[in-house]
CSV table of C-alpha atoms and ligand atoms in Angstrom, one decimal:
chain,number,residue,atom,x,y,z
B,133,MET,CA,0.0,0.0,0.0
B,134,THR,CA,1.2,3.5,-0.8
B,135,LYS,CA,2.3,5.2,2.3
B,136,PHE,CA,0.6,8.1,4.1
B,137,LYS,CA,1.7,10.4,6.8
B,138,THR,CA,0.5,9.9,10.4
B,139,LEU,CA,0.5,11.8,13.6
B,140,ASP,CA,4.0,10.3,14.2
B,141,ASP,CA,5.2,12.7,11.6
B,142,LEU,CA,4.1,15.7,13.7
B,143,GLY,CA,6.1,17.3,16.5
B,144,ASP,CA,5.1,20.1,18.8
B,145,LEU,CA,2.0,21.9,17.4
B,146,THR,CA,1.7,24.8,19.8
B,147,GLY,CA,-0.7,27.3,18.3
B,148,THR,CA,-1.0,25.3,15.0
B,149,VAL,CA,-4.5,25.2,13.7
B,150,VAL,CA,-5.4,21.6,12.8
B,151,LEU,CA,-8.6,20.6,10.9
B,152,VAL,CA,-9.7,17.1,11.8
B,153,ARG,CA,-12.2,15.3,9.7
B,154,VAL,CA,-14.2,13.0,12.0
B,155,ASP,CA,-17.4,11.0,11.5
B,156,PHE,CA,-19.8,12.3,14.1
B,157,ASN,CA,-22.8,11.2,12.1
B,158,LEU,CA,-24.1,9.5,15.3
B,159,PRO,CA,-27.2,7.4,15.6
B,160,MET,CA,-29.9,9.5,17.4
B,161,GLN,CA,-33.2,9.0,19.0
B,162,GLY,CA,-34.8,12.4,19.0
B,163,VAL,CA,-32.2,14.8,20.5
B,164,SER,CA,-30.2,12.1,22.2
B,165,VAL,CA,-27.2,10.2,20.9
B,166,THR,CA,-27.8,6.4,21.2
B,167,ASP,CA,-24.3,5.3,20.3
B,168,ASP,CA,-21.0,7.2,20.8
B,169,THR,CA,-18.7,4.6,19.3
B,170,ARG,CA,-17.6,6.9,16.6
B,171,VAL,CA,-16.6,9.7,19.0
B,172,ARG,CA,-14.7,7.2,21.1
B,173,ALA,CA,-12.9,6.1,17.9
B,174,ALA,CA,-11.8,9.6,17.1
B,175,ALA,CA,-10.9,10.6,20.7
B,176,PRO,CA,-7.3,9.4,20.7
B,177,THR,CA,-6.5,11.5,17.6
B,178,ILE,CA,-8.3,14.6,19.0
B,179,LEU,CA,-6.7,14.4,22.4
B,180,GLU,CA,-3.2,13.7,21.0
B,181,LEU,CA,-3.4,16.8,18.8
B,182,ALA,CA,-4.7,19.0,21.6
B,183,ASP,CA,-2.0,17.7,23.9
B,184,LYS,CA,0.6,18.6,21.3
B,185,GLY,CA,-0.7,22.2,21.6
B,186,ALA,CA,-2.8,22.5,18.5
B,187,LYS,CA,-6.0,24.4,18.2
B,188,VAL,CA,-8.2,21.6,17.0
B,189,LEU,CA,-11.1,22.2,14.7
B,190,LEU,CA,-13.4,19.2,14.2
B,191,LEU,CA,-15.3,18.8,10.9
B,192,SER,CA,-18.1,16.3,10.3
B,193,HIS,CA,-21.2,15.6,8.3
B,194,PHE,CA,-24.4,14.8,10.1
B,195,GLY,CA,-27.5,13.4,8.3
B,196,ARG,CA,-28.4,14.5,4.8
B,197,PRO,CA,-29.4,18.2,4.8
B,198,LYS,CA,-28.4,18.3,1.1
B,199,GLY,CA,-26.7,21.7,1.1
B,200,GLU,CA,-29.4,23.5,3.3
B,201,LYS,CA,-29.1,24.7,6.9
B,202,VAL,CA,-31.5,22.4,8.6
B,203,SER,CA,-31.6,23.1,12.4
B,204,THR,CA,-32.5,19.5,13.4
B,205,MET,CA,-29.3,18.4,11.6
B,206,SER,CA,-26.9,20.7,13.3
B,207,VAL,CA,-23.7,18.9,14.5
B,208,SER,CA,-24.2,20.7,17.8
B,209,MET,CA,-26.7,17.9,18.6
B,210,THR,CA,-23.6,15.8,19.3
B,211,LEU,CA,-21.8,18.4,21.4
B,212,ASP,CA,-22.7,17.0,24.9
B,213,SER,CA,-21.7,13.5,23.8
B,214,VAL,CA,-18.4,14.8,22.3
B,215,GLN,CA,-17.6,16.7,25.5
B,216,ALA,CA,-18.4,13.7,27.7
B,217,VAL,CA,-16.2,11.3,25.7
B,218,LEU,CA,-13.3,13.7,25.4
B,219,GLY,CA,-13.6,14.9,29.0
B,220,ARG,CA,-12.9,18.4,27.8
B,221,GLU,CA,-14.9,21.5,27.0
B,222,VAL,CA,-15.5,21.9,23.3
B,223,MET,CA,-16.6,25.2,21.7
B,224,PHE,CA,-19.3,25.0,19.1
B,225,VAL,CA,-18.8,27.2,16.0
B,226,PRO,CA,-21.9,27.4,13.7
B,227,GLU,CA,-19.8,27.8,10.5
B,228,ILE,CA,-17.0,25.9,8.7
B,229,ALA,CA,-15.2,28.8,7.0
B,230,GLY,CA,-14.9,32.6,7.0
B,231,ASP,CA,-14.9,35.2,9.7
B,232,VAL,CA,-16.8,33.4,12.4
B,233,VAL,CA,-14.2,30.6,12.4
B,234,ARG,CA,-11.4,33.2,12.3
B,235,GLN,CA,-12.9,35.0,15.3
B,236,SER,CA,-13.3,31.7,17.2
B,237,LEU,CA,-9.6,30.9,16.6
B,238,ALA,CA,-8.6,34.2,18.2
B,239,ILE,CA,-10.4,33.1,21.4
B,240,LEU,CA,-9.2,29.5,21.3
B,241,GLN,CA,-5.9,28.8,23.2
B,242,PRO,CA,-3.4,26.1,22.2
B,243,GLY,CA,-4.8,22.7,23.2
B,244,ASP,CA,-8.4,23.9,22.9
B,245,ILE,CA,-11.0,22.1,20.8
B,246,ALA,CA,-13.9,23.4,18.7
B,247,LEU,CA,-16.6,21.6,16.8
B,248,LEU,CA,-17.5,23.2,13.5
B,249,GLU,CA,-21.0,23.0,11.9
B,250,ASN,CA,-22.3,20.2,9.6
B,251,THR,CA,-20.2,20.2,6.4
B,252,ARG,CA,-23.3,19.2,4.4
B,253,PHE,CA,-25.0,22.5,5.2
B,254,TRP,CA,-22.9,23.8,2.3
B,255,LYS,CA,-23.6,22.5,-1.3
B,256,GLY,CA,-19.9,22.6,-2.1
B,257,GLU,CA,-19.2,19.8,0.4
B,258,GLU,CA,-20.8,16.9,-1.6
B,259,ALA,CA,-19.9,18.6,-4.9
B,260,ASN,CA,-16.2,18.7,-3.7
B,261,ASP,CA,-16.2,22.3,-4.7
B,262,PRO,CA,-12.5,23.6,-4.6
B,263,ASP,CA,-13.7,27.1,-3.6
B,264,LEU,CA,-15.4,25.7,-0.5
B,265,ALA,CA,-12.3,23.6,0.3
B,266,LYS,CA,-10.1,26.6,-0.1
B,267,ALA,CA,-12.3,28.7,2.2
B,268,ILE,CA,-12.2,26.0,4.9
B,269,ALA,CA,-8.4,25.5,4.5
B,270,ALA,CA,-7.8,29.3,4.7
B,271,ASN,CA,-8.2,29.2,8.5
B,272,ALA,CA,-6.0,26.2,9.2
B,273,ASP,CA,-2.4,25.0,8.9
B,274,ILE,CA,-2.8,21.2,8.8
B,275,PHE,CA,-5.4,18.6,7.8
B,276,VAL,CA,-5.9,15.3,9.6
B,277,ASN,CA,-8.4,12.8,8.3
B,278,ASP,CA,-9.7,10.3,10.9
B,279,ALA,CA,-12.9,9.3,9.2
B,280,PHE,CA,-12.3,6.1,7.2
B,281,SER,CA,-16.1,5.6,7.2
B,282,ALA,CA,-16.4,8.7,5.0
B,283,ALA,CA,-13.4,8.0,2.8
B,284,HIS,CA,-15.3,6.4,0.0
B,285,ARG,CA,-16.8,9.8,-0.8
B,286,ALA,CA,-14.8,12.5,-2.7
B,287,HIS,CA,-16.2,15.5,-0.8
B,288,ALA,CA,-14.6,18.8,0.1
B,289,SER,CA,-13.9,17.8,3.7
B,290,THR,CA,-12.7,14.3,2.9
B,291,GLU,CA,-10.7,14.7,-0.3
B,292,GLY,CA,-10.5,18.4,-1.3
B,293,LEU,CA,-8.8,19.5,1.9
B,294,ALA,CA,-6.1,16.9,1.6
B,295,HIS,CA,-4.8,18.6,-1.5
B,296,LEU,CA,-4.7,22.0,0.0
B,297,LEU,CA,-3.0,21.5,3.4
B,298,PRO,CA,-0.3,19.1,4.7
B,299,ALA,CA,-2.5,16.0,5.2
B,300,TYR,CA,-2.1,13.2,7.8
B,301,ALA,CA,-4.1,10.1,8.7
B,302,GLY,CA,-5.5,10.1,12.3
B,303,ARG,CA,-5.0,7.2,14.6
B,304,SER,CA,-8.3,5.5,13.8
B,305,MET,CA,-7.8,5.9,10.1
B,306,GLU,CA,-4.3,4.6,10.4
B,307,ALA,CA,-5.5,1.5,12.4
B,308,GLU,CA,-8.2,0.8,9.9
B,309,LEU,CA,-5.9,1.0,6.9
B,310,LYS,CA,-3.3,-1.2,8.5
B,311,ALA,CA,-5.9,-3.8,9.3
B,312,LEU,CA,-7.3,-3.8,5.8
B,313,GLU,CA,-3.9,-4.0,4.3
B,314,ALA,CA,-3.1,-7.1,6.5
B,315,ALA,CA,-6.4,-8.7,5.4
B,316,LEU,CA,-6.4,-8.1,1.6
B,317,GLY,CA,-3.6,-5.8,0.5
B,318,ASN,CA,-0.7,-8.0,1.5
B,319,PRO,CA,-2.1,-10.8,3.5
B,320,GLU,CA,-0.5,-14.0,4.8
B,321,ARG,CA,-1.8,-16.9,2.8
B,322,PRO,CA,-4.0,-18.9,2.6
B,323,VAL,CA,-6.7,-16.3,2.8
B,324,ALA,CA,-10.4,-17.2,3.4
B,325,ALA,CA,-13.3,-14.8,2.8
B,326,VAL,CA,-16.7,-15.4,4.3
B,327,ILE,CA,-19.4,-13.7,2.4
B,328,GLY,CA,-23.0,-14.0,3.7
B,329,GLY,CA,-26.0,-11.7,4.1
B,330,ALA,CA,-29.2,-11.5,2.3
B,331,LYS,CA,-28.6,-10.9,-1.4
B,332,VAL,CA,-26.1,-11.6,-4.1
B,333,SER,CA,-27.2,-8.5,-5.9
B,334,SER,CA,-26.0,-6.2,-3.1
B,335,LYS,CA,-22.5,-7.8,-3.1
B,336,LEU,CA,-21.8,-8.7,-6.8
B,337,ASP,CA,-18.8,-6.5,-7.0
B,338,VAL,CA,-17.5,-7.9,-3.7
B,339,LEU,CA,-17.8,-11.5,-4.9
B,340,THR,CA,-16.2,-10.7,-8.3
B,341,HIS,CA,-13.2,-9.0,-6.7
B,342,LEU,CA,-12.7,-11.6,-4.0
B,343,VAL,CA,-12.5,-14.6,-6.2
B,344,THR,CA,-9.3,-13.0,-7.7
B,345,GLN,CA,-7.9,-12.3,-4.2
B,346,VAL,CA,-8.6,-15.1,-1.8
B,347,ASP,CA,-7.8,-18.9,-1.7
B,348,HIS,CA,-11.2,-19.9,-0.1
B,349,LEU,CA,-14.5,-18.2,-0.7
B,350,ILE,CA,-17.1,-19.3,1.8
B,351,ILE,CA,-20.6,-18.3,0.7
B,352,GLY,CA,-23.5,-18.4,3.3
B,353,GLY,CA,-26.7,-16.5,4.1
B,354,GLY,CA,-29.4,-15.8,1.6
B,355,MET,CA,-26.8,-15.5,-1.1
B,356,ALA,CA,-25.8,-19.2,-0.8
B,357,ASN,CA,-29.4,-20.0,-1.8
B,358,THR,CA,-29.0,-18.1,-5.0
B,359,PHE,CA,-25.8,-20.0,-5.8
B,360,LEU,CA,-27.5,-23.3,-4.9
B,361,ALA,CA,-30.4,-22.5,-7.1
B,362,ALA,CA,-28.1,-21.6,-9.9
B,363,ARG,CA,-26.7,-25.1,-9.7
B,364,GLY,CA,-30.1,-26.5,-10.2
B,365,ILE,CA,-30.9,-27.3,-6.5
B,366,ASN,CA,-34.4,-26.8,-5.3
B,367,VAL,CA,-34.3,-24.1,-2.6
B,368,GLY,CA,-38.1,-24.1,-2.0
B,369,LYS,CA,-39.4,-20.8,-0.6
B,370,SER,CA,-35.9,-19.6,0.4
B,371,LEU,CA,-34.8,-16.0,-0.1
B,372,SER,CA,-33.1,-16.4,-3.5
B,373,GLU,CA,-32.5,-14.3,-6.6
B,374,HIS,CA,-33.3,-16.8,-9.4
B,375,GLU,CA,-32.7,-14.3,-12.1
B,376,LEU,CA,-29.0,-14.2,-11.1
B,377,ALA,CA,-28.3,-17.8,-12.1
B,378,ALA,CA,-26.0,-16.8,-15.0
B,379,THR,CA,-24.2,-14.3,-12.8
B,380,CYS,CA,-23.5,-16.9,-10.2
B,381,GLU,CA,-22.2,-19.3,-12.8
B,382,GLY,CA,-19.9,-16.5,-14.0
B,383,ILE,CA,-18.5,-16.0,-10.5
B,384,LEU,CA,-18.0,-19.7,-10.1
B,385,ASP,CA,-16.1,-19.9,-13.4
B,386,ALA,CA,-14.0,-16.9,-12.5
B,387,ALA,CA,-13.1,-18.5,-9.2
B,388,GLU,CA,-12.1,-21.8,-10.8
B,389,LYS,CA,-9.8,-19.9,-13.3
B,390,ALA,CA,-8.2,-18.0,-10.4
B,391,GLY,CA,-7.7,-21.1,-8.3
B,392,CYS,CA,-10.1,-19.9,-5.6
B,393,ILE,CA,-12.0,-22.7,-3.9
B,394,VAL,CA,-15.7,-21.9,-3.4
B,395,HIS,CA,-17.5,-23.4,-0.4
B,396,LEU,CA,-21.3,-23.8,-0.6
B,397,PRO,CA,-23.2,-25.5,2.2
B,398,TYR,CA,-24.1,-29.2,1.8
B,399,ASP,CA,-26.4,-29.3,4.8
B,400,VAL,CA,-28.9,-26.5,5.8
B,401,VAL,CA,-31.4,-25.5,8.4
B,402,VAL,CA,-34.9,-25.2,7.0
B,403,ALA,CA,-38.4,-24.3,8.2
B,404,LYS,CA,-41.8,-23.8,6.7
B,405,GLU,CA,-42.3,-20.5,8.5
B,406,PHE,CA,-39.9,-17.8,9.5
B,407,ALA,CA,-40.3,-17.6,13.3
B,408,ALA,CA,-38.2,-18.3,16.4
B,409,ASN,CA,-37.8,-22.1,17.0
B,410,PRO,CA,-40.7,-23.0,14.6
B,411,ALA,CA,-42.3,-26.5,14.9
B,412,SER,CA,-41.3,-27.3,11.3
B,413,LEU,CA,-37.6,-26.7,11.9
B,414,ARG,CA,-35.3,-29.4,10.5
B,415,ILE,CA,-31.8,-30.0,9.3
B,416,CYS,CA,-31.3,-31.6,5.9
B,417,ASN,CA,-29.0,-32.1,2.9
B,418,VAL,CA,-29.3,-29.3,0.4
B,419,HIS,CA,-30.8,-31.8,-2.1
B,420,GLU,CA,-33.7,-32.5,0.3
B,421,VAL,CA,-35.3,-29.1,0.7
B,422,ALA,CA,-39.0,-29.3,0.2
B,423,THR,CA,-40.9,-26.9,-2.0
B,424,ASP,CA,-42.7,-25.3,1.0
B,425,GLU,CA,-39.5,-24.9,3.1
B,426,MET,CA,-37.0,-22.1,3.3
B,427,ILE,CA,-33.3,-22.3,4.1
B,428,LEU,CA,-32.5,-20.0,7.0
B,429,ASP,CA,-29.0,-21.1,8.1
B,430,ILE,CA,-26.3,-23.3,6.9
B,431,GLY,CA,-26.1,-26.7,8.6
B,432,PRO,CA,-23.9,-28.1,11.4
B,433,GLN,CA,-21.8,-30.4,9.1
B,434,ALA,CA,-21.1,-27.5,6.7
B,435,THR,CA,-20.2,-25.3,9.7
B,436,GLU,CA,-17.8,-27.8,11.1
B,437,ALA,CA,-16.2,-28.3,7.6
B,438,LEU,CA,-15.8,-24.5,7.4
B,439,ALA,CA,-14.1,-24.4,10.8
B,440,ASP,CA,-11.6,-26.9,9.4
B,441,VAL,CA,-11.0,-24.7,6.4
B,442,LEU,CA,-10.2,-21.8,8.7
B,443,LYS,CA,-7.7,-23.9,10.6
B,444,THR,CA,-5.7,-24.2,7.3
B,445,CYS,CA,-5.8,-20.4,6.7
B,446,ARG,CA,-3.7,-17.5,8.0
B,447,THR,CA,-6.1,-14.7,7.2
B,448,LEU,CA,-9.8,-14.3,7.2
B,449,VAL,CA,-12.0,-11.4,6.0
B,450,TRP,CA,-15.7,-11.7,6.8
B,451,ASN,CA,-18.7,-9.8,5.6
B,452,GLY,CA,-22.3,-11.0,6.1
B,453,PRO,CA,-24.0,-13.4,8.5
B,454,LEU,CA,-24.3,-17.1,7.5
B,455,GLY,CA,-28.0,-17.2,8.4
B,456,ALA,CA,-30.9,-15.2,9.6
B,457,PHE,CA,-29.0,-14.7,12.9
B,458,GLU,CA,-31.5,-12.2,14.4
B,459,THR,CA,-33.9,-15.2,15.0
B,460,ALA,CA,-33.1,-18.3,17.0
B,461,PRO,CA,-31.8,-20.8,16.2
B,462,PHE,CA,-30.8,-19.4,12.8
B,463,ASP,CA,-27.8,-17.8,14.4
B,464,ALA,CA,-26.1,-21.1,15.1
B,465,ALA,CA,-23.7,-21.3,12.2
B,466,THR,CA,-22.7,-17.7,12.4
B,467,VAL,CA,-22.0,-17.9,16.1
B,468,ALA,CA,-20.1,-21.2,15.8
B,469,LEU,CA,-17.9,-20.1,12.9
B,470,ALA,CA,-17.3,-16.7,14.6
B,471,LYS,CA,-16.2,-18.6,17.8
B,472,SER,CA,-13.8,-20.8,15.7
B,473,ALA,CA,-12.3,-17.7,14.1
B,474,ALA,CA,-12.0,-16.0,17.5
B,475,ALA,CA,-10.2,-19.0,19.0
B,476,LEU,CA,-7.8,-19.2,16.1
B,477,THR,CA,-7.1,-15.5,16.3
B,478,ARG,CA,-6.4,-15.7,20.1
B,479,GLU,CA,-3.9,-18.5,19.4
B,480,GLY,CA,-2.1,-16.2,16.9
B,481,ALA,CA,-2.9,-18.6,14.1
B,482,LEU,CA,-5.2,-16.3,12.2
B,483,VAL,CA,-5.6,-12.6,11.3
B,484,SER,CA,-9.3,-11.9,11.3
B,485,VAL,CA,-10.9,-8.8,9.9
B,486,ALA,CA,-14.7,-8.3,9.6
B,487,GLY,CA,-17.0,-5.5,8.7
B,488,GLY,CA,-20.6,-4.6,7.7
B,489,GLY,CA,-23.5,-3.3,9.6
B,490,ASP,CA,-25.3,-6.6,10.3
B,491,THR,CA,-22.0,-8.5,10.5
B,492,VAL,CA,-20.8,-6.3,13.4
B,493,ALA,CA,-24.2,-6.9,15.2
B,494,ALA,CA,-23.8,-10.7,14.5
B,495,LEU,CA,-20.3,-10.8,15.9
B,496,ALA,CA,-21.3,-8.8,18.9
B,497,HIS,CA,-24.2,-11.4,19.4
B,498,ALA,CA,-21.6,-14.2,19.2
B,499,GLY,CA,-19.5,-12.4,21.9
B,500,VAL,CA,-16.3,-12.3,19.8
B,501,VAL,CA,-15.8,-8.6,19.1
B,502,GLY,CA,-12.8,-8.3,21.4
B,503,ASP,CA,-11.2,-11.5,19.9
B,504,PHE,CA,-11.1,-10.6,16.2
B,505,SER,CA,-8.0,-8.8,14.9
B,506,TYR,CA,-10.1,-5.9,13.7
B,507,ILE,CA,-13.7,-5.2,13.2
B,508,SER,CA,-14.6,-2.3,11.0
B,509,THR,CA,-17.7,-0.2,11.7
B,510,ALA,CA,-17.3,1.7,8.4
B,511,GLY,CA,-20.2,0.2,6.5
B,512,GLY,CA,-20.1,1.6,2.9
B,513,ALA,CA,-16.4,2.4,2.9
B,514,PHE,CA,-15.6,-1.1,4.1
B,515,LEU,CA,-17.7,-2.7,1.4
B,516,GLU,CA,-16.1,-0.5,-1.3
B,517,TRP,CA,-12.7,-1.5,0.0
B,518,MET,CA,-13.8,-5.2,-0.3
B,519,GLU,CA,-14.8,-4.5,-3.9
B,520,GLY,CA,-11.1,-3.4,-4.5
B,521,LYS,CA,-12.1,0.2,-5.2
B,522,ASP,CA,-9.8,3.1,-4.4
B,523,LEU,CA,-11.2,5.3,-1.7
B,524,PRO,CA,-10.8,8.9,-2.7
B,525,GLY,CA,-10.2,10.1,0.9
B,526,VAL,CA,-7.4,7.5,1.3
B,527,VAL,CA,-5.9,8.2,-2.1
B,528,ALA,CA,-5.7,11.9,-1.3
B,529,LEU,CA,-3.8,11.1,1.9
B,530,GLN,CA,-1.3,8.9,0.0
B,531,GLN,CA,-0.8,11.7,-2.6
B,532,ALA,CA,-0.3,14.3,0.1
X,699,ADP,P1,-24.0,-6.6,6.3
X,699,ADP,O1,-24.9,-5.5,6.8
X,699,ADP,O2,-23.1,-7.2,7.3
X,699,ADP,O3,-23.3,-6.3,5.0
X,699,ADP,P2,-26.2,-7.9,4.9
X,699,ADP,O4,-27.0,-6.6,5.1
X,699,ADP,O5,-25.8,-8.2,3.5
X,699,ADP,O6,-25.0,-7.9,5.9
X,699,ADP,O7,-27.1,-9.1,5.4
X,699,ADP,C1,-27.6,-9.3,6.7
X,699,ADP,C2,-29.0,-9.9,6.6
X,699,ADP,O8,-29.0,-11.1,5.9
X,699,ADP,C3,-29.4,-10.2,8.0
X,699,ADP,O9,-30.5,-9.4,8.4
X,699,ADP,C4,-29.8,-11.7,8.0
X,699,ADP,O10,-31.0,-12.0,8.7
X,699,ADP,C5,-30.0,-11.9,6.5
X,699,ADP,N1,-29.9,-13.4,6.1
X,699,ADP,C6,-28.8,-14.2,6.3
X,699,ADP,N2,-29.1,-15.4,5.8
X,699,ADP,C7,-30.4,-15.4,5.5
X,699,ADP,C8,-31.3,-16.4,4.9
X,699,ADP,N3,-30.8,-17.7,4.7
X,699,ADP,N4,-32.5,-16.1,4.6
X,699,ADP,C9,-32.9,-14.8,4.9
X,699,ADP,N5,-32.2,-13.8,5.3
X,699,ADP,C10,-30.9,-14.1,5.6
X,700,MG,MG1,-26.8,-4.9,6.2
């Protein structure tokens, strides 16, 4: 991976104005923040810069105000949460550029922190307008990007600023990029990828890219049904995209050419109705699914075989649950394989990296979050990285 500068490249910053792009697009219920994970992720970077004497200006998007000033989408809604996590007083500044920011900087002392307004209140943010980026940069000396989760978007505050100021990766960005590099950039082989979740159609680009990168492609979840159906297997009432049969064949062909072994389940957990512990629950071979049944998880034999595959691997990248894990007992395969991966990681035998909204929830449900090498909460940016795409916010840091 092309190198980028980090906070290690910065010395004393007394009086230096540092713009830090964070992702404070926090989940809210009314006016309260329901999850401050993203603030905790950015805290080490913010405090390190403040402790080096910088005047720290925090920049984030918040919701989708589409270039208008929408009062319910002011970043100030997160201020209490930010102050609580940082344990410092933070000044709120209702602008991102111009005189108001300049006047605030005159009040701020070295080591002080200010939170600027929602970048998406200005149309130039999402348009990556160089004039807006220049206006923001005019008040600062250095740019630090600590928002990997926003790096797949080429916006003024994620990409534009990195070309106008000396640009550095924050600690959380640095950790994410190192973990992703270890998983797919330059991994120890053999590499296994687990791809599950609901639909093939939402992860076509991921599958297409992965078959050229990994040694074992493990397909589970609803998308396994689509692959099974493409092979002529009756999947009954299962969630399945029958129109994608040719696409699945193409992916399997590409995998064979690339020497990637594809693992589809040979036993499955089925039921006639989708409910917790339904009376019709049974485990069967994939060739024995009845027309009125649906596949809701991969079976115990397949799960055990996959655990054996992981034992032969050095690296694992995981996106998507293997079954409908929100409903018992269709979480069994996901939980079992997650525990196998966690144990191998604890032993030092496996580097395990996972990401995706429902995947993070499933791994938390399995109780393995602390045992994986790295779990990305970046959502869209994580998936684009799994698709092999360049993330504009990261490329801009590498070019800086
Ligand atoms: P992520 O958010 O981690 O990328 P997805 O959104 O692609 O994951 O998929 C997660 C969803 O897939 C979960 O809600 C889960 O219930 C569903 N799912 C997994 N397997 C099945 C299945 N066999 N049938 C129906 N839904 C499934
Ligand atoms: Mg999802």
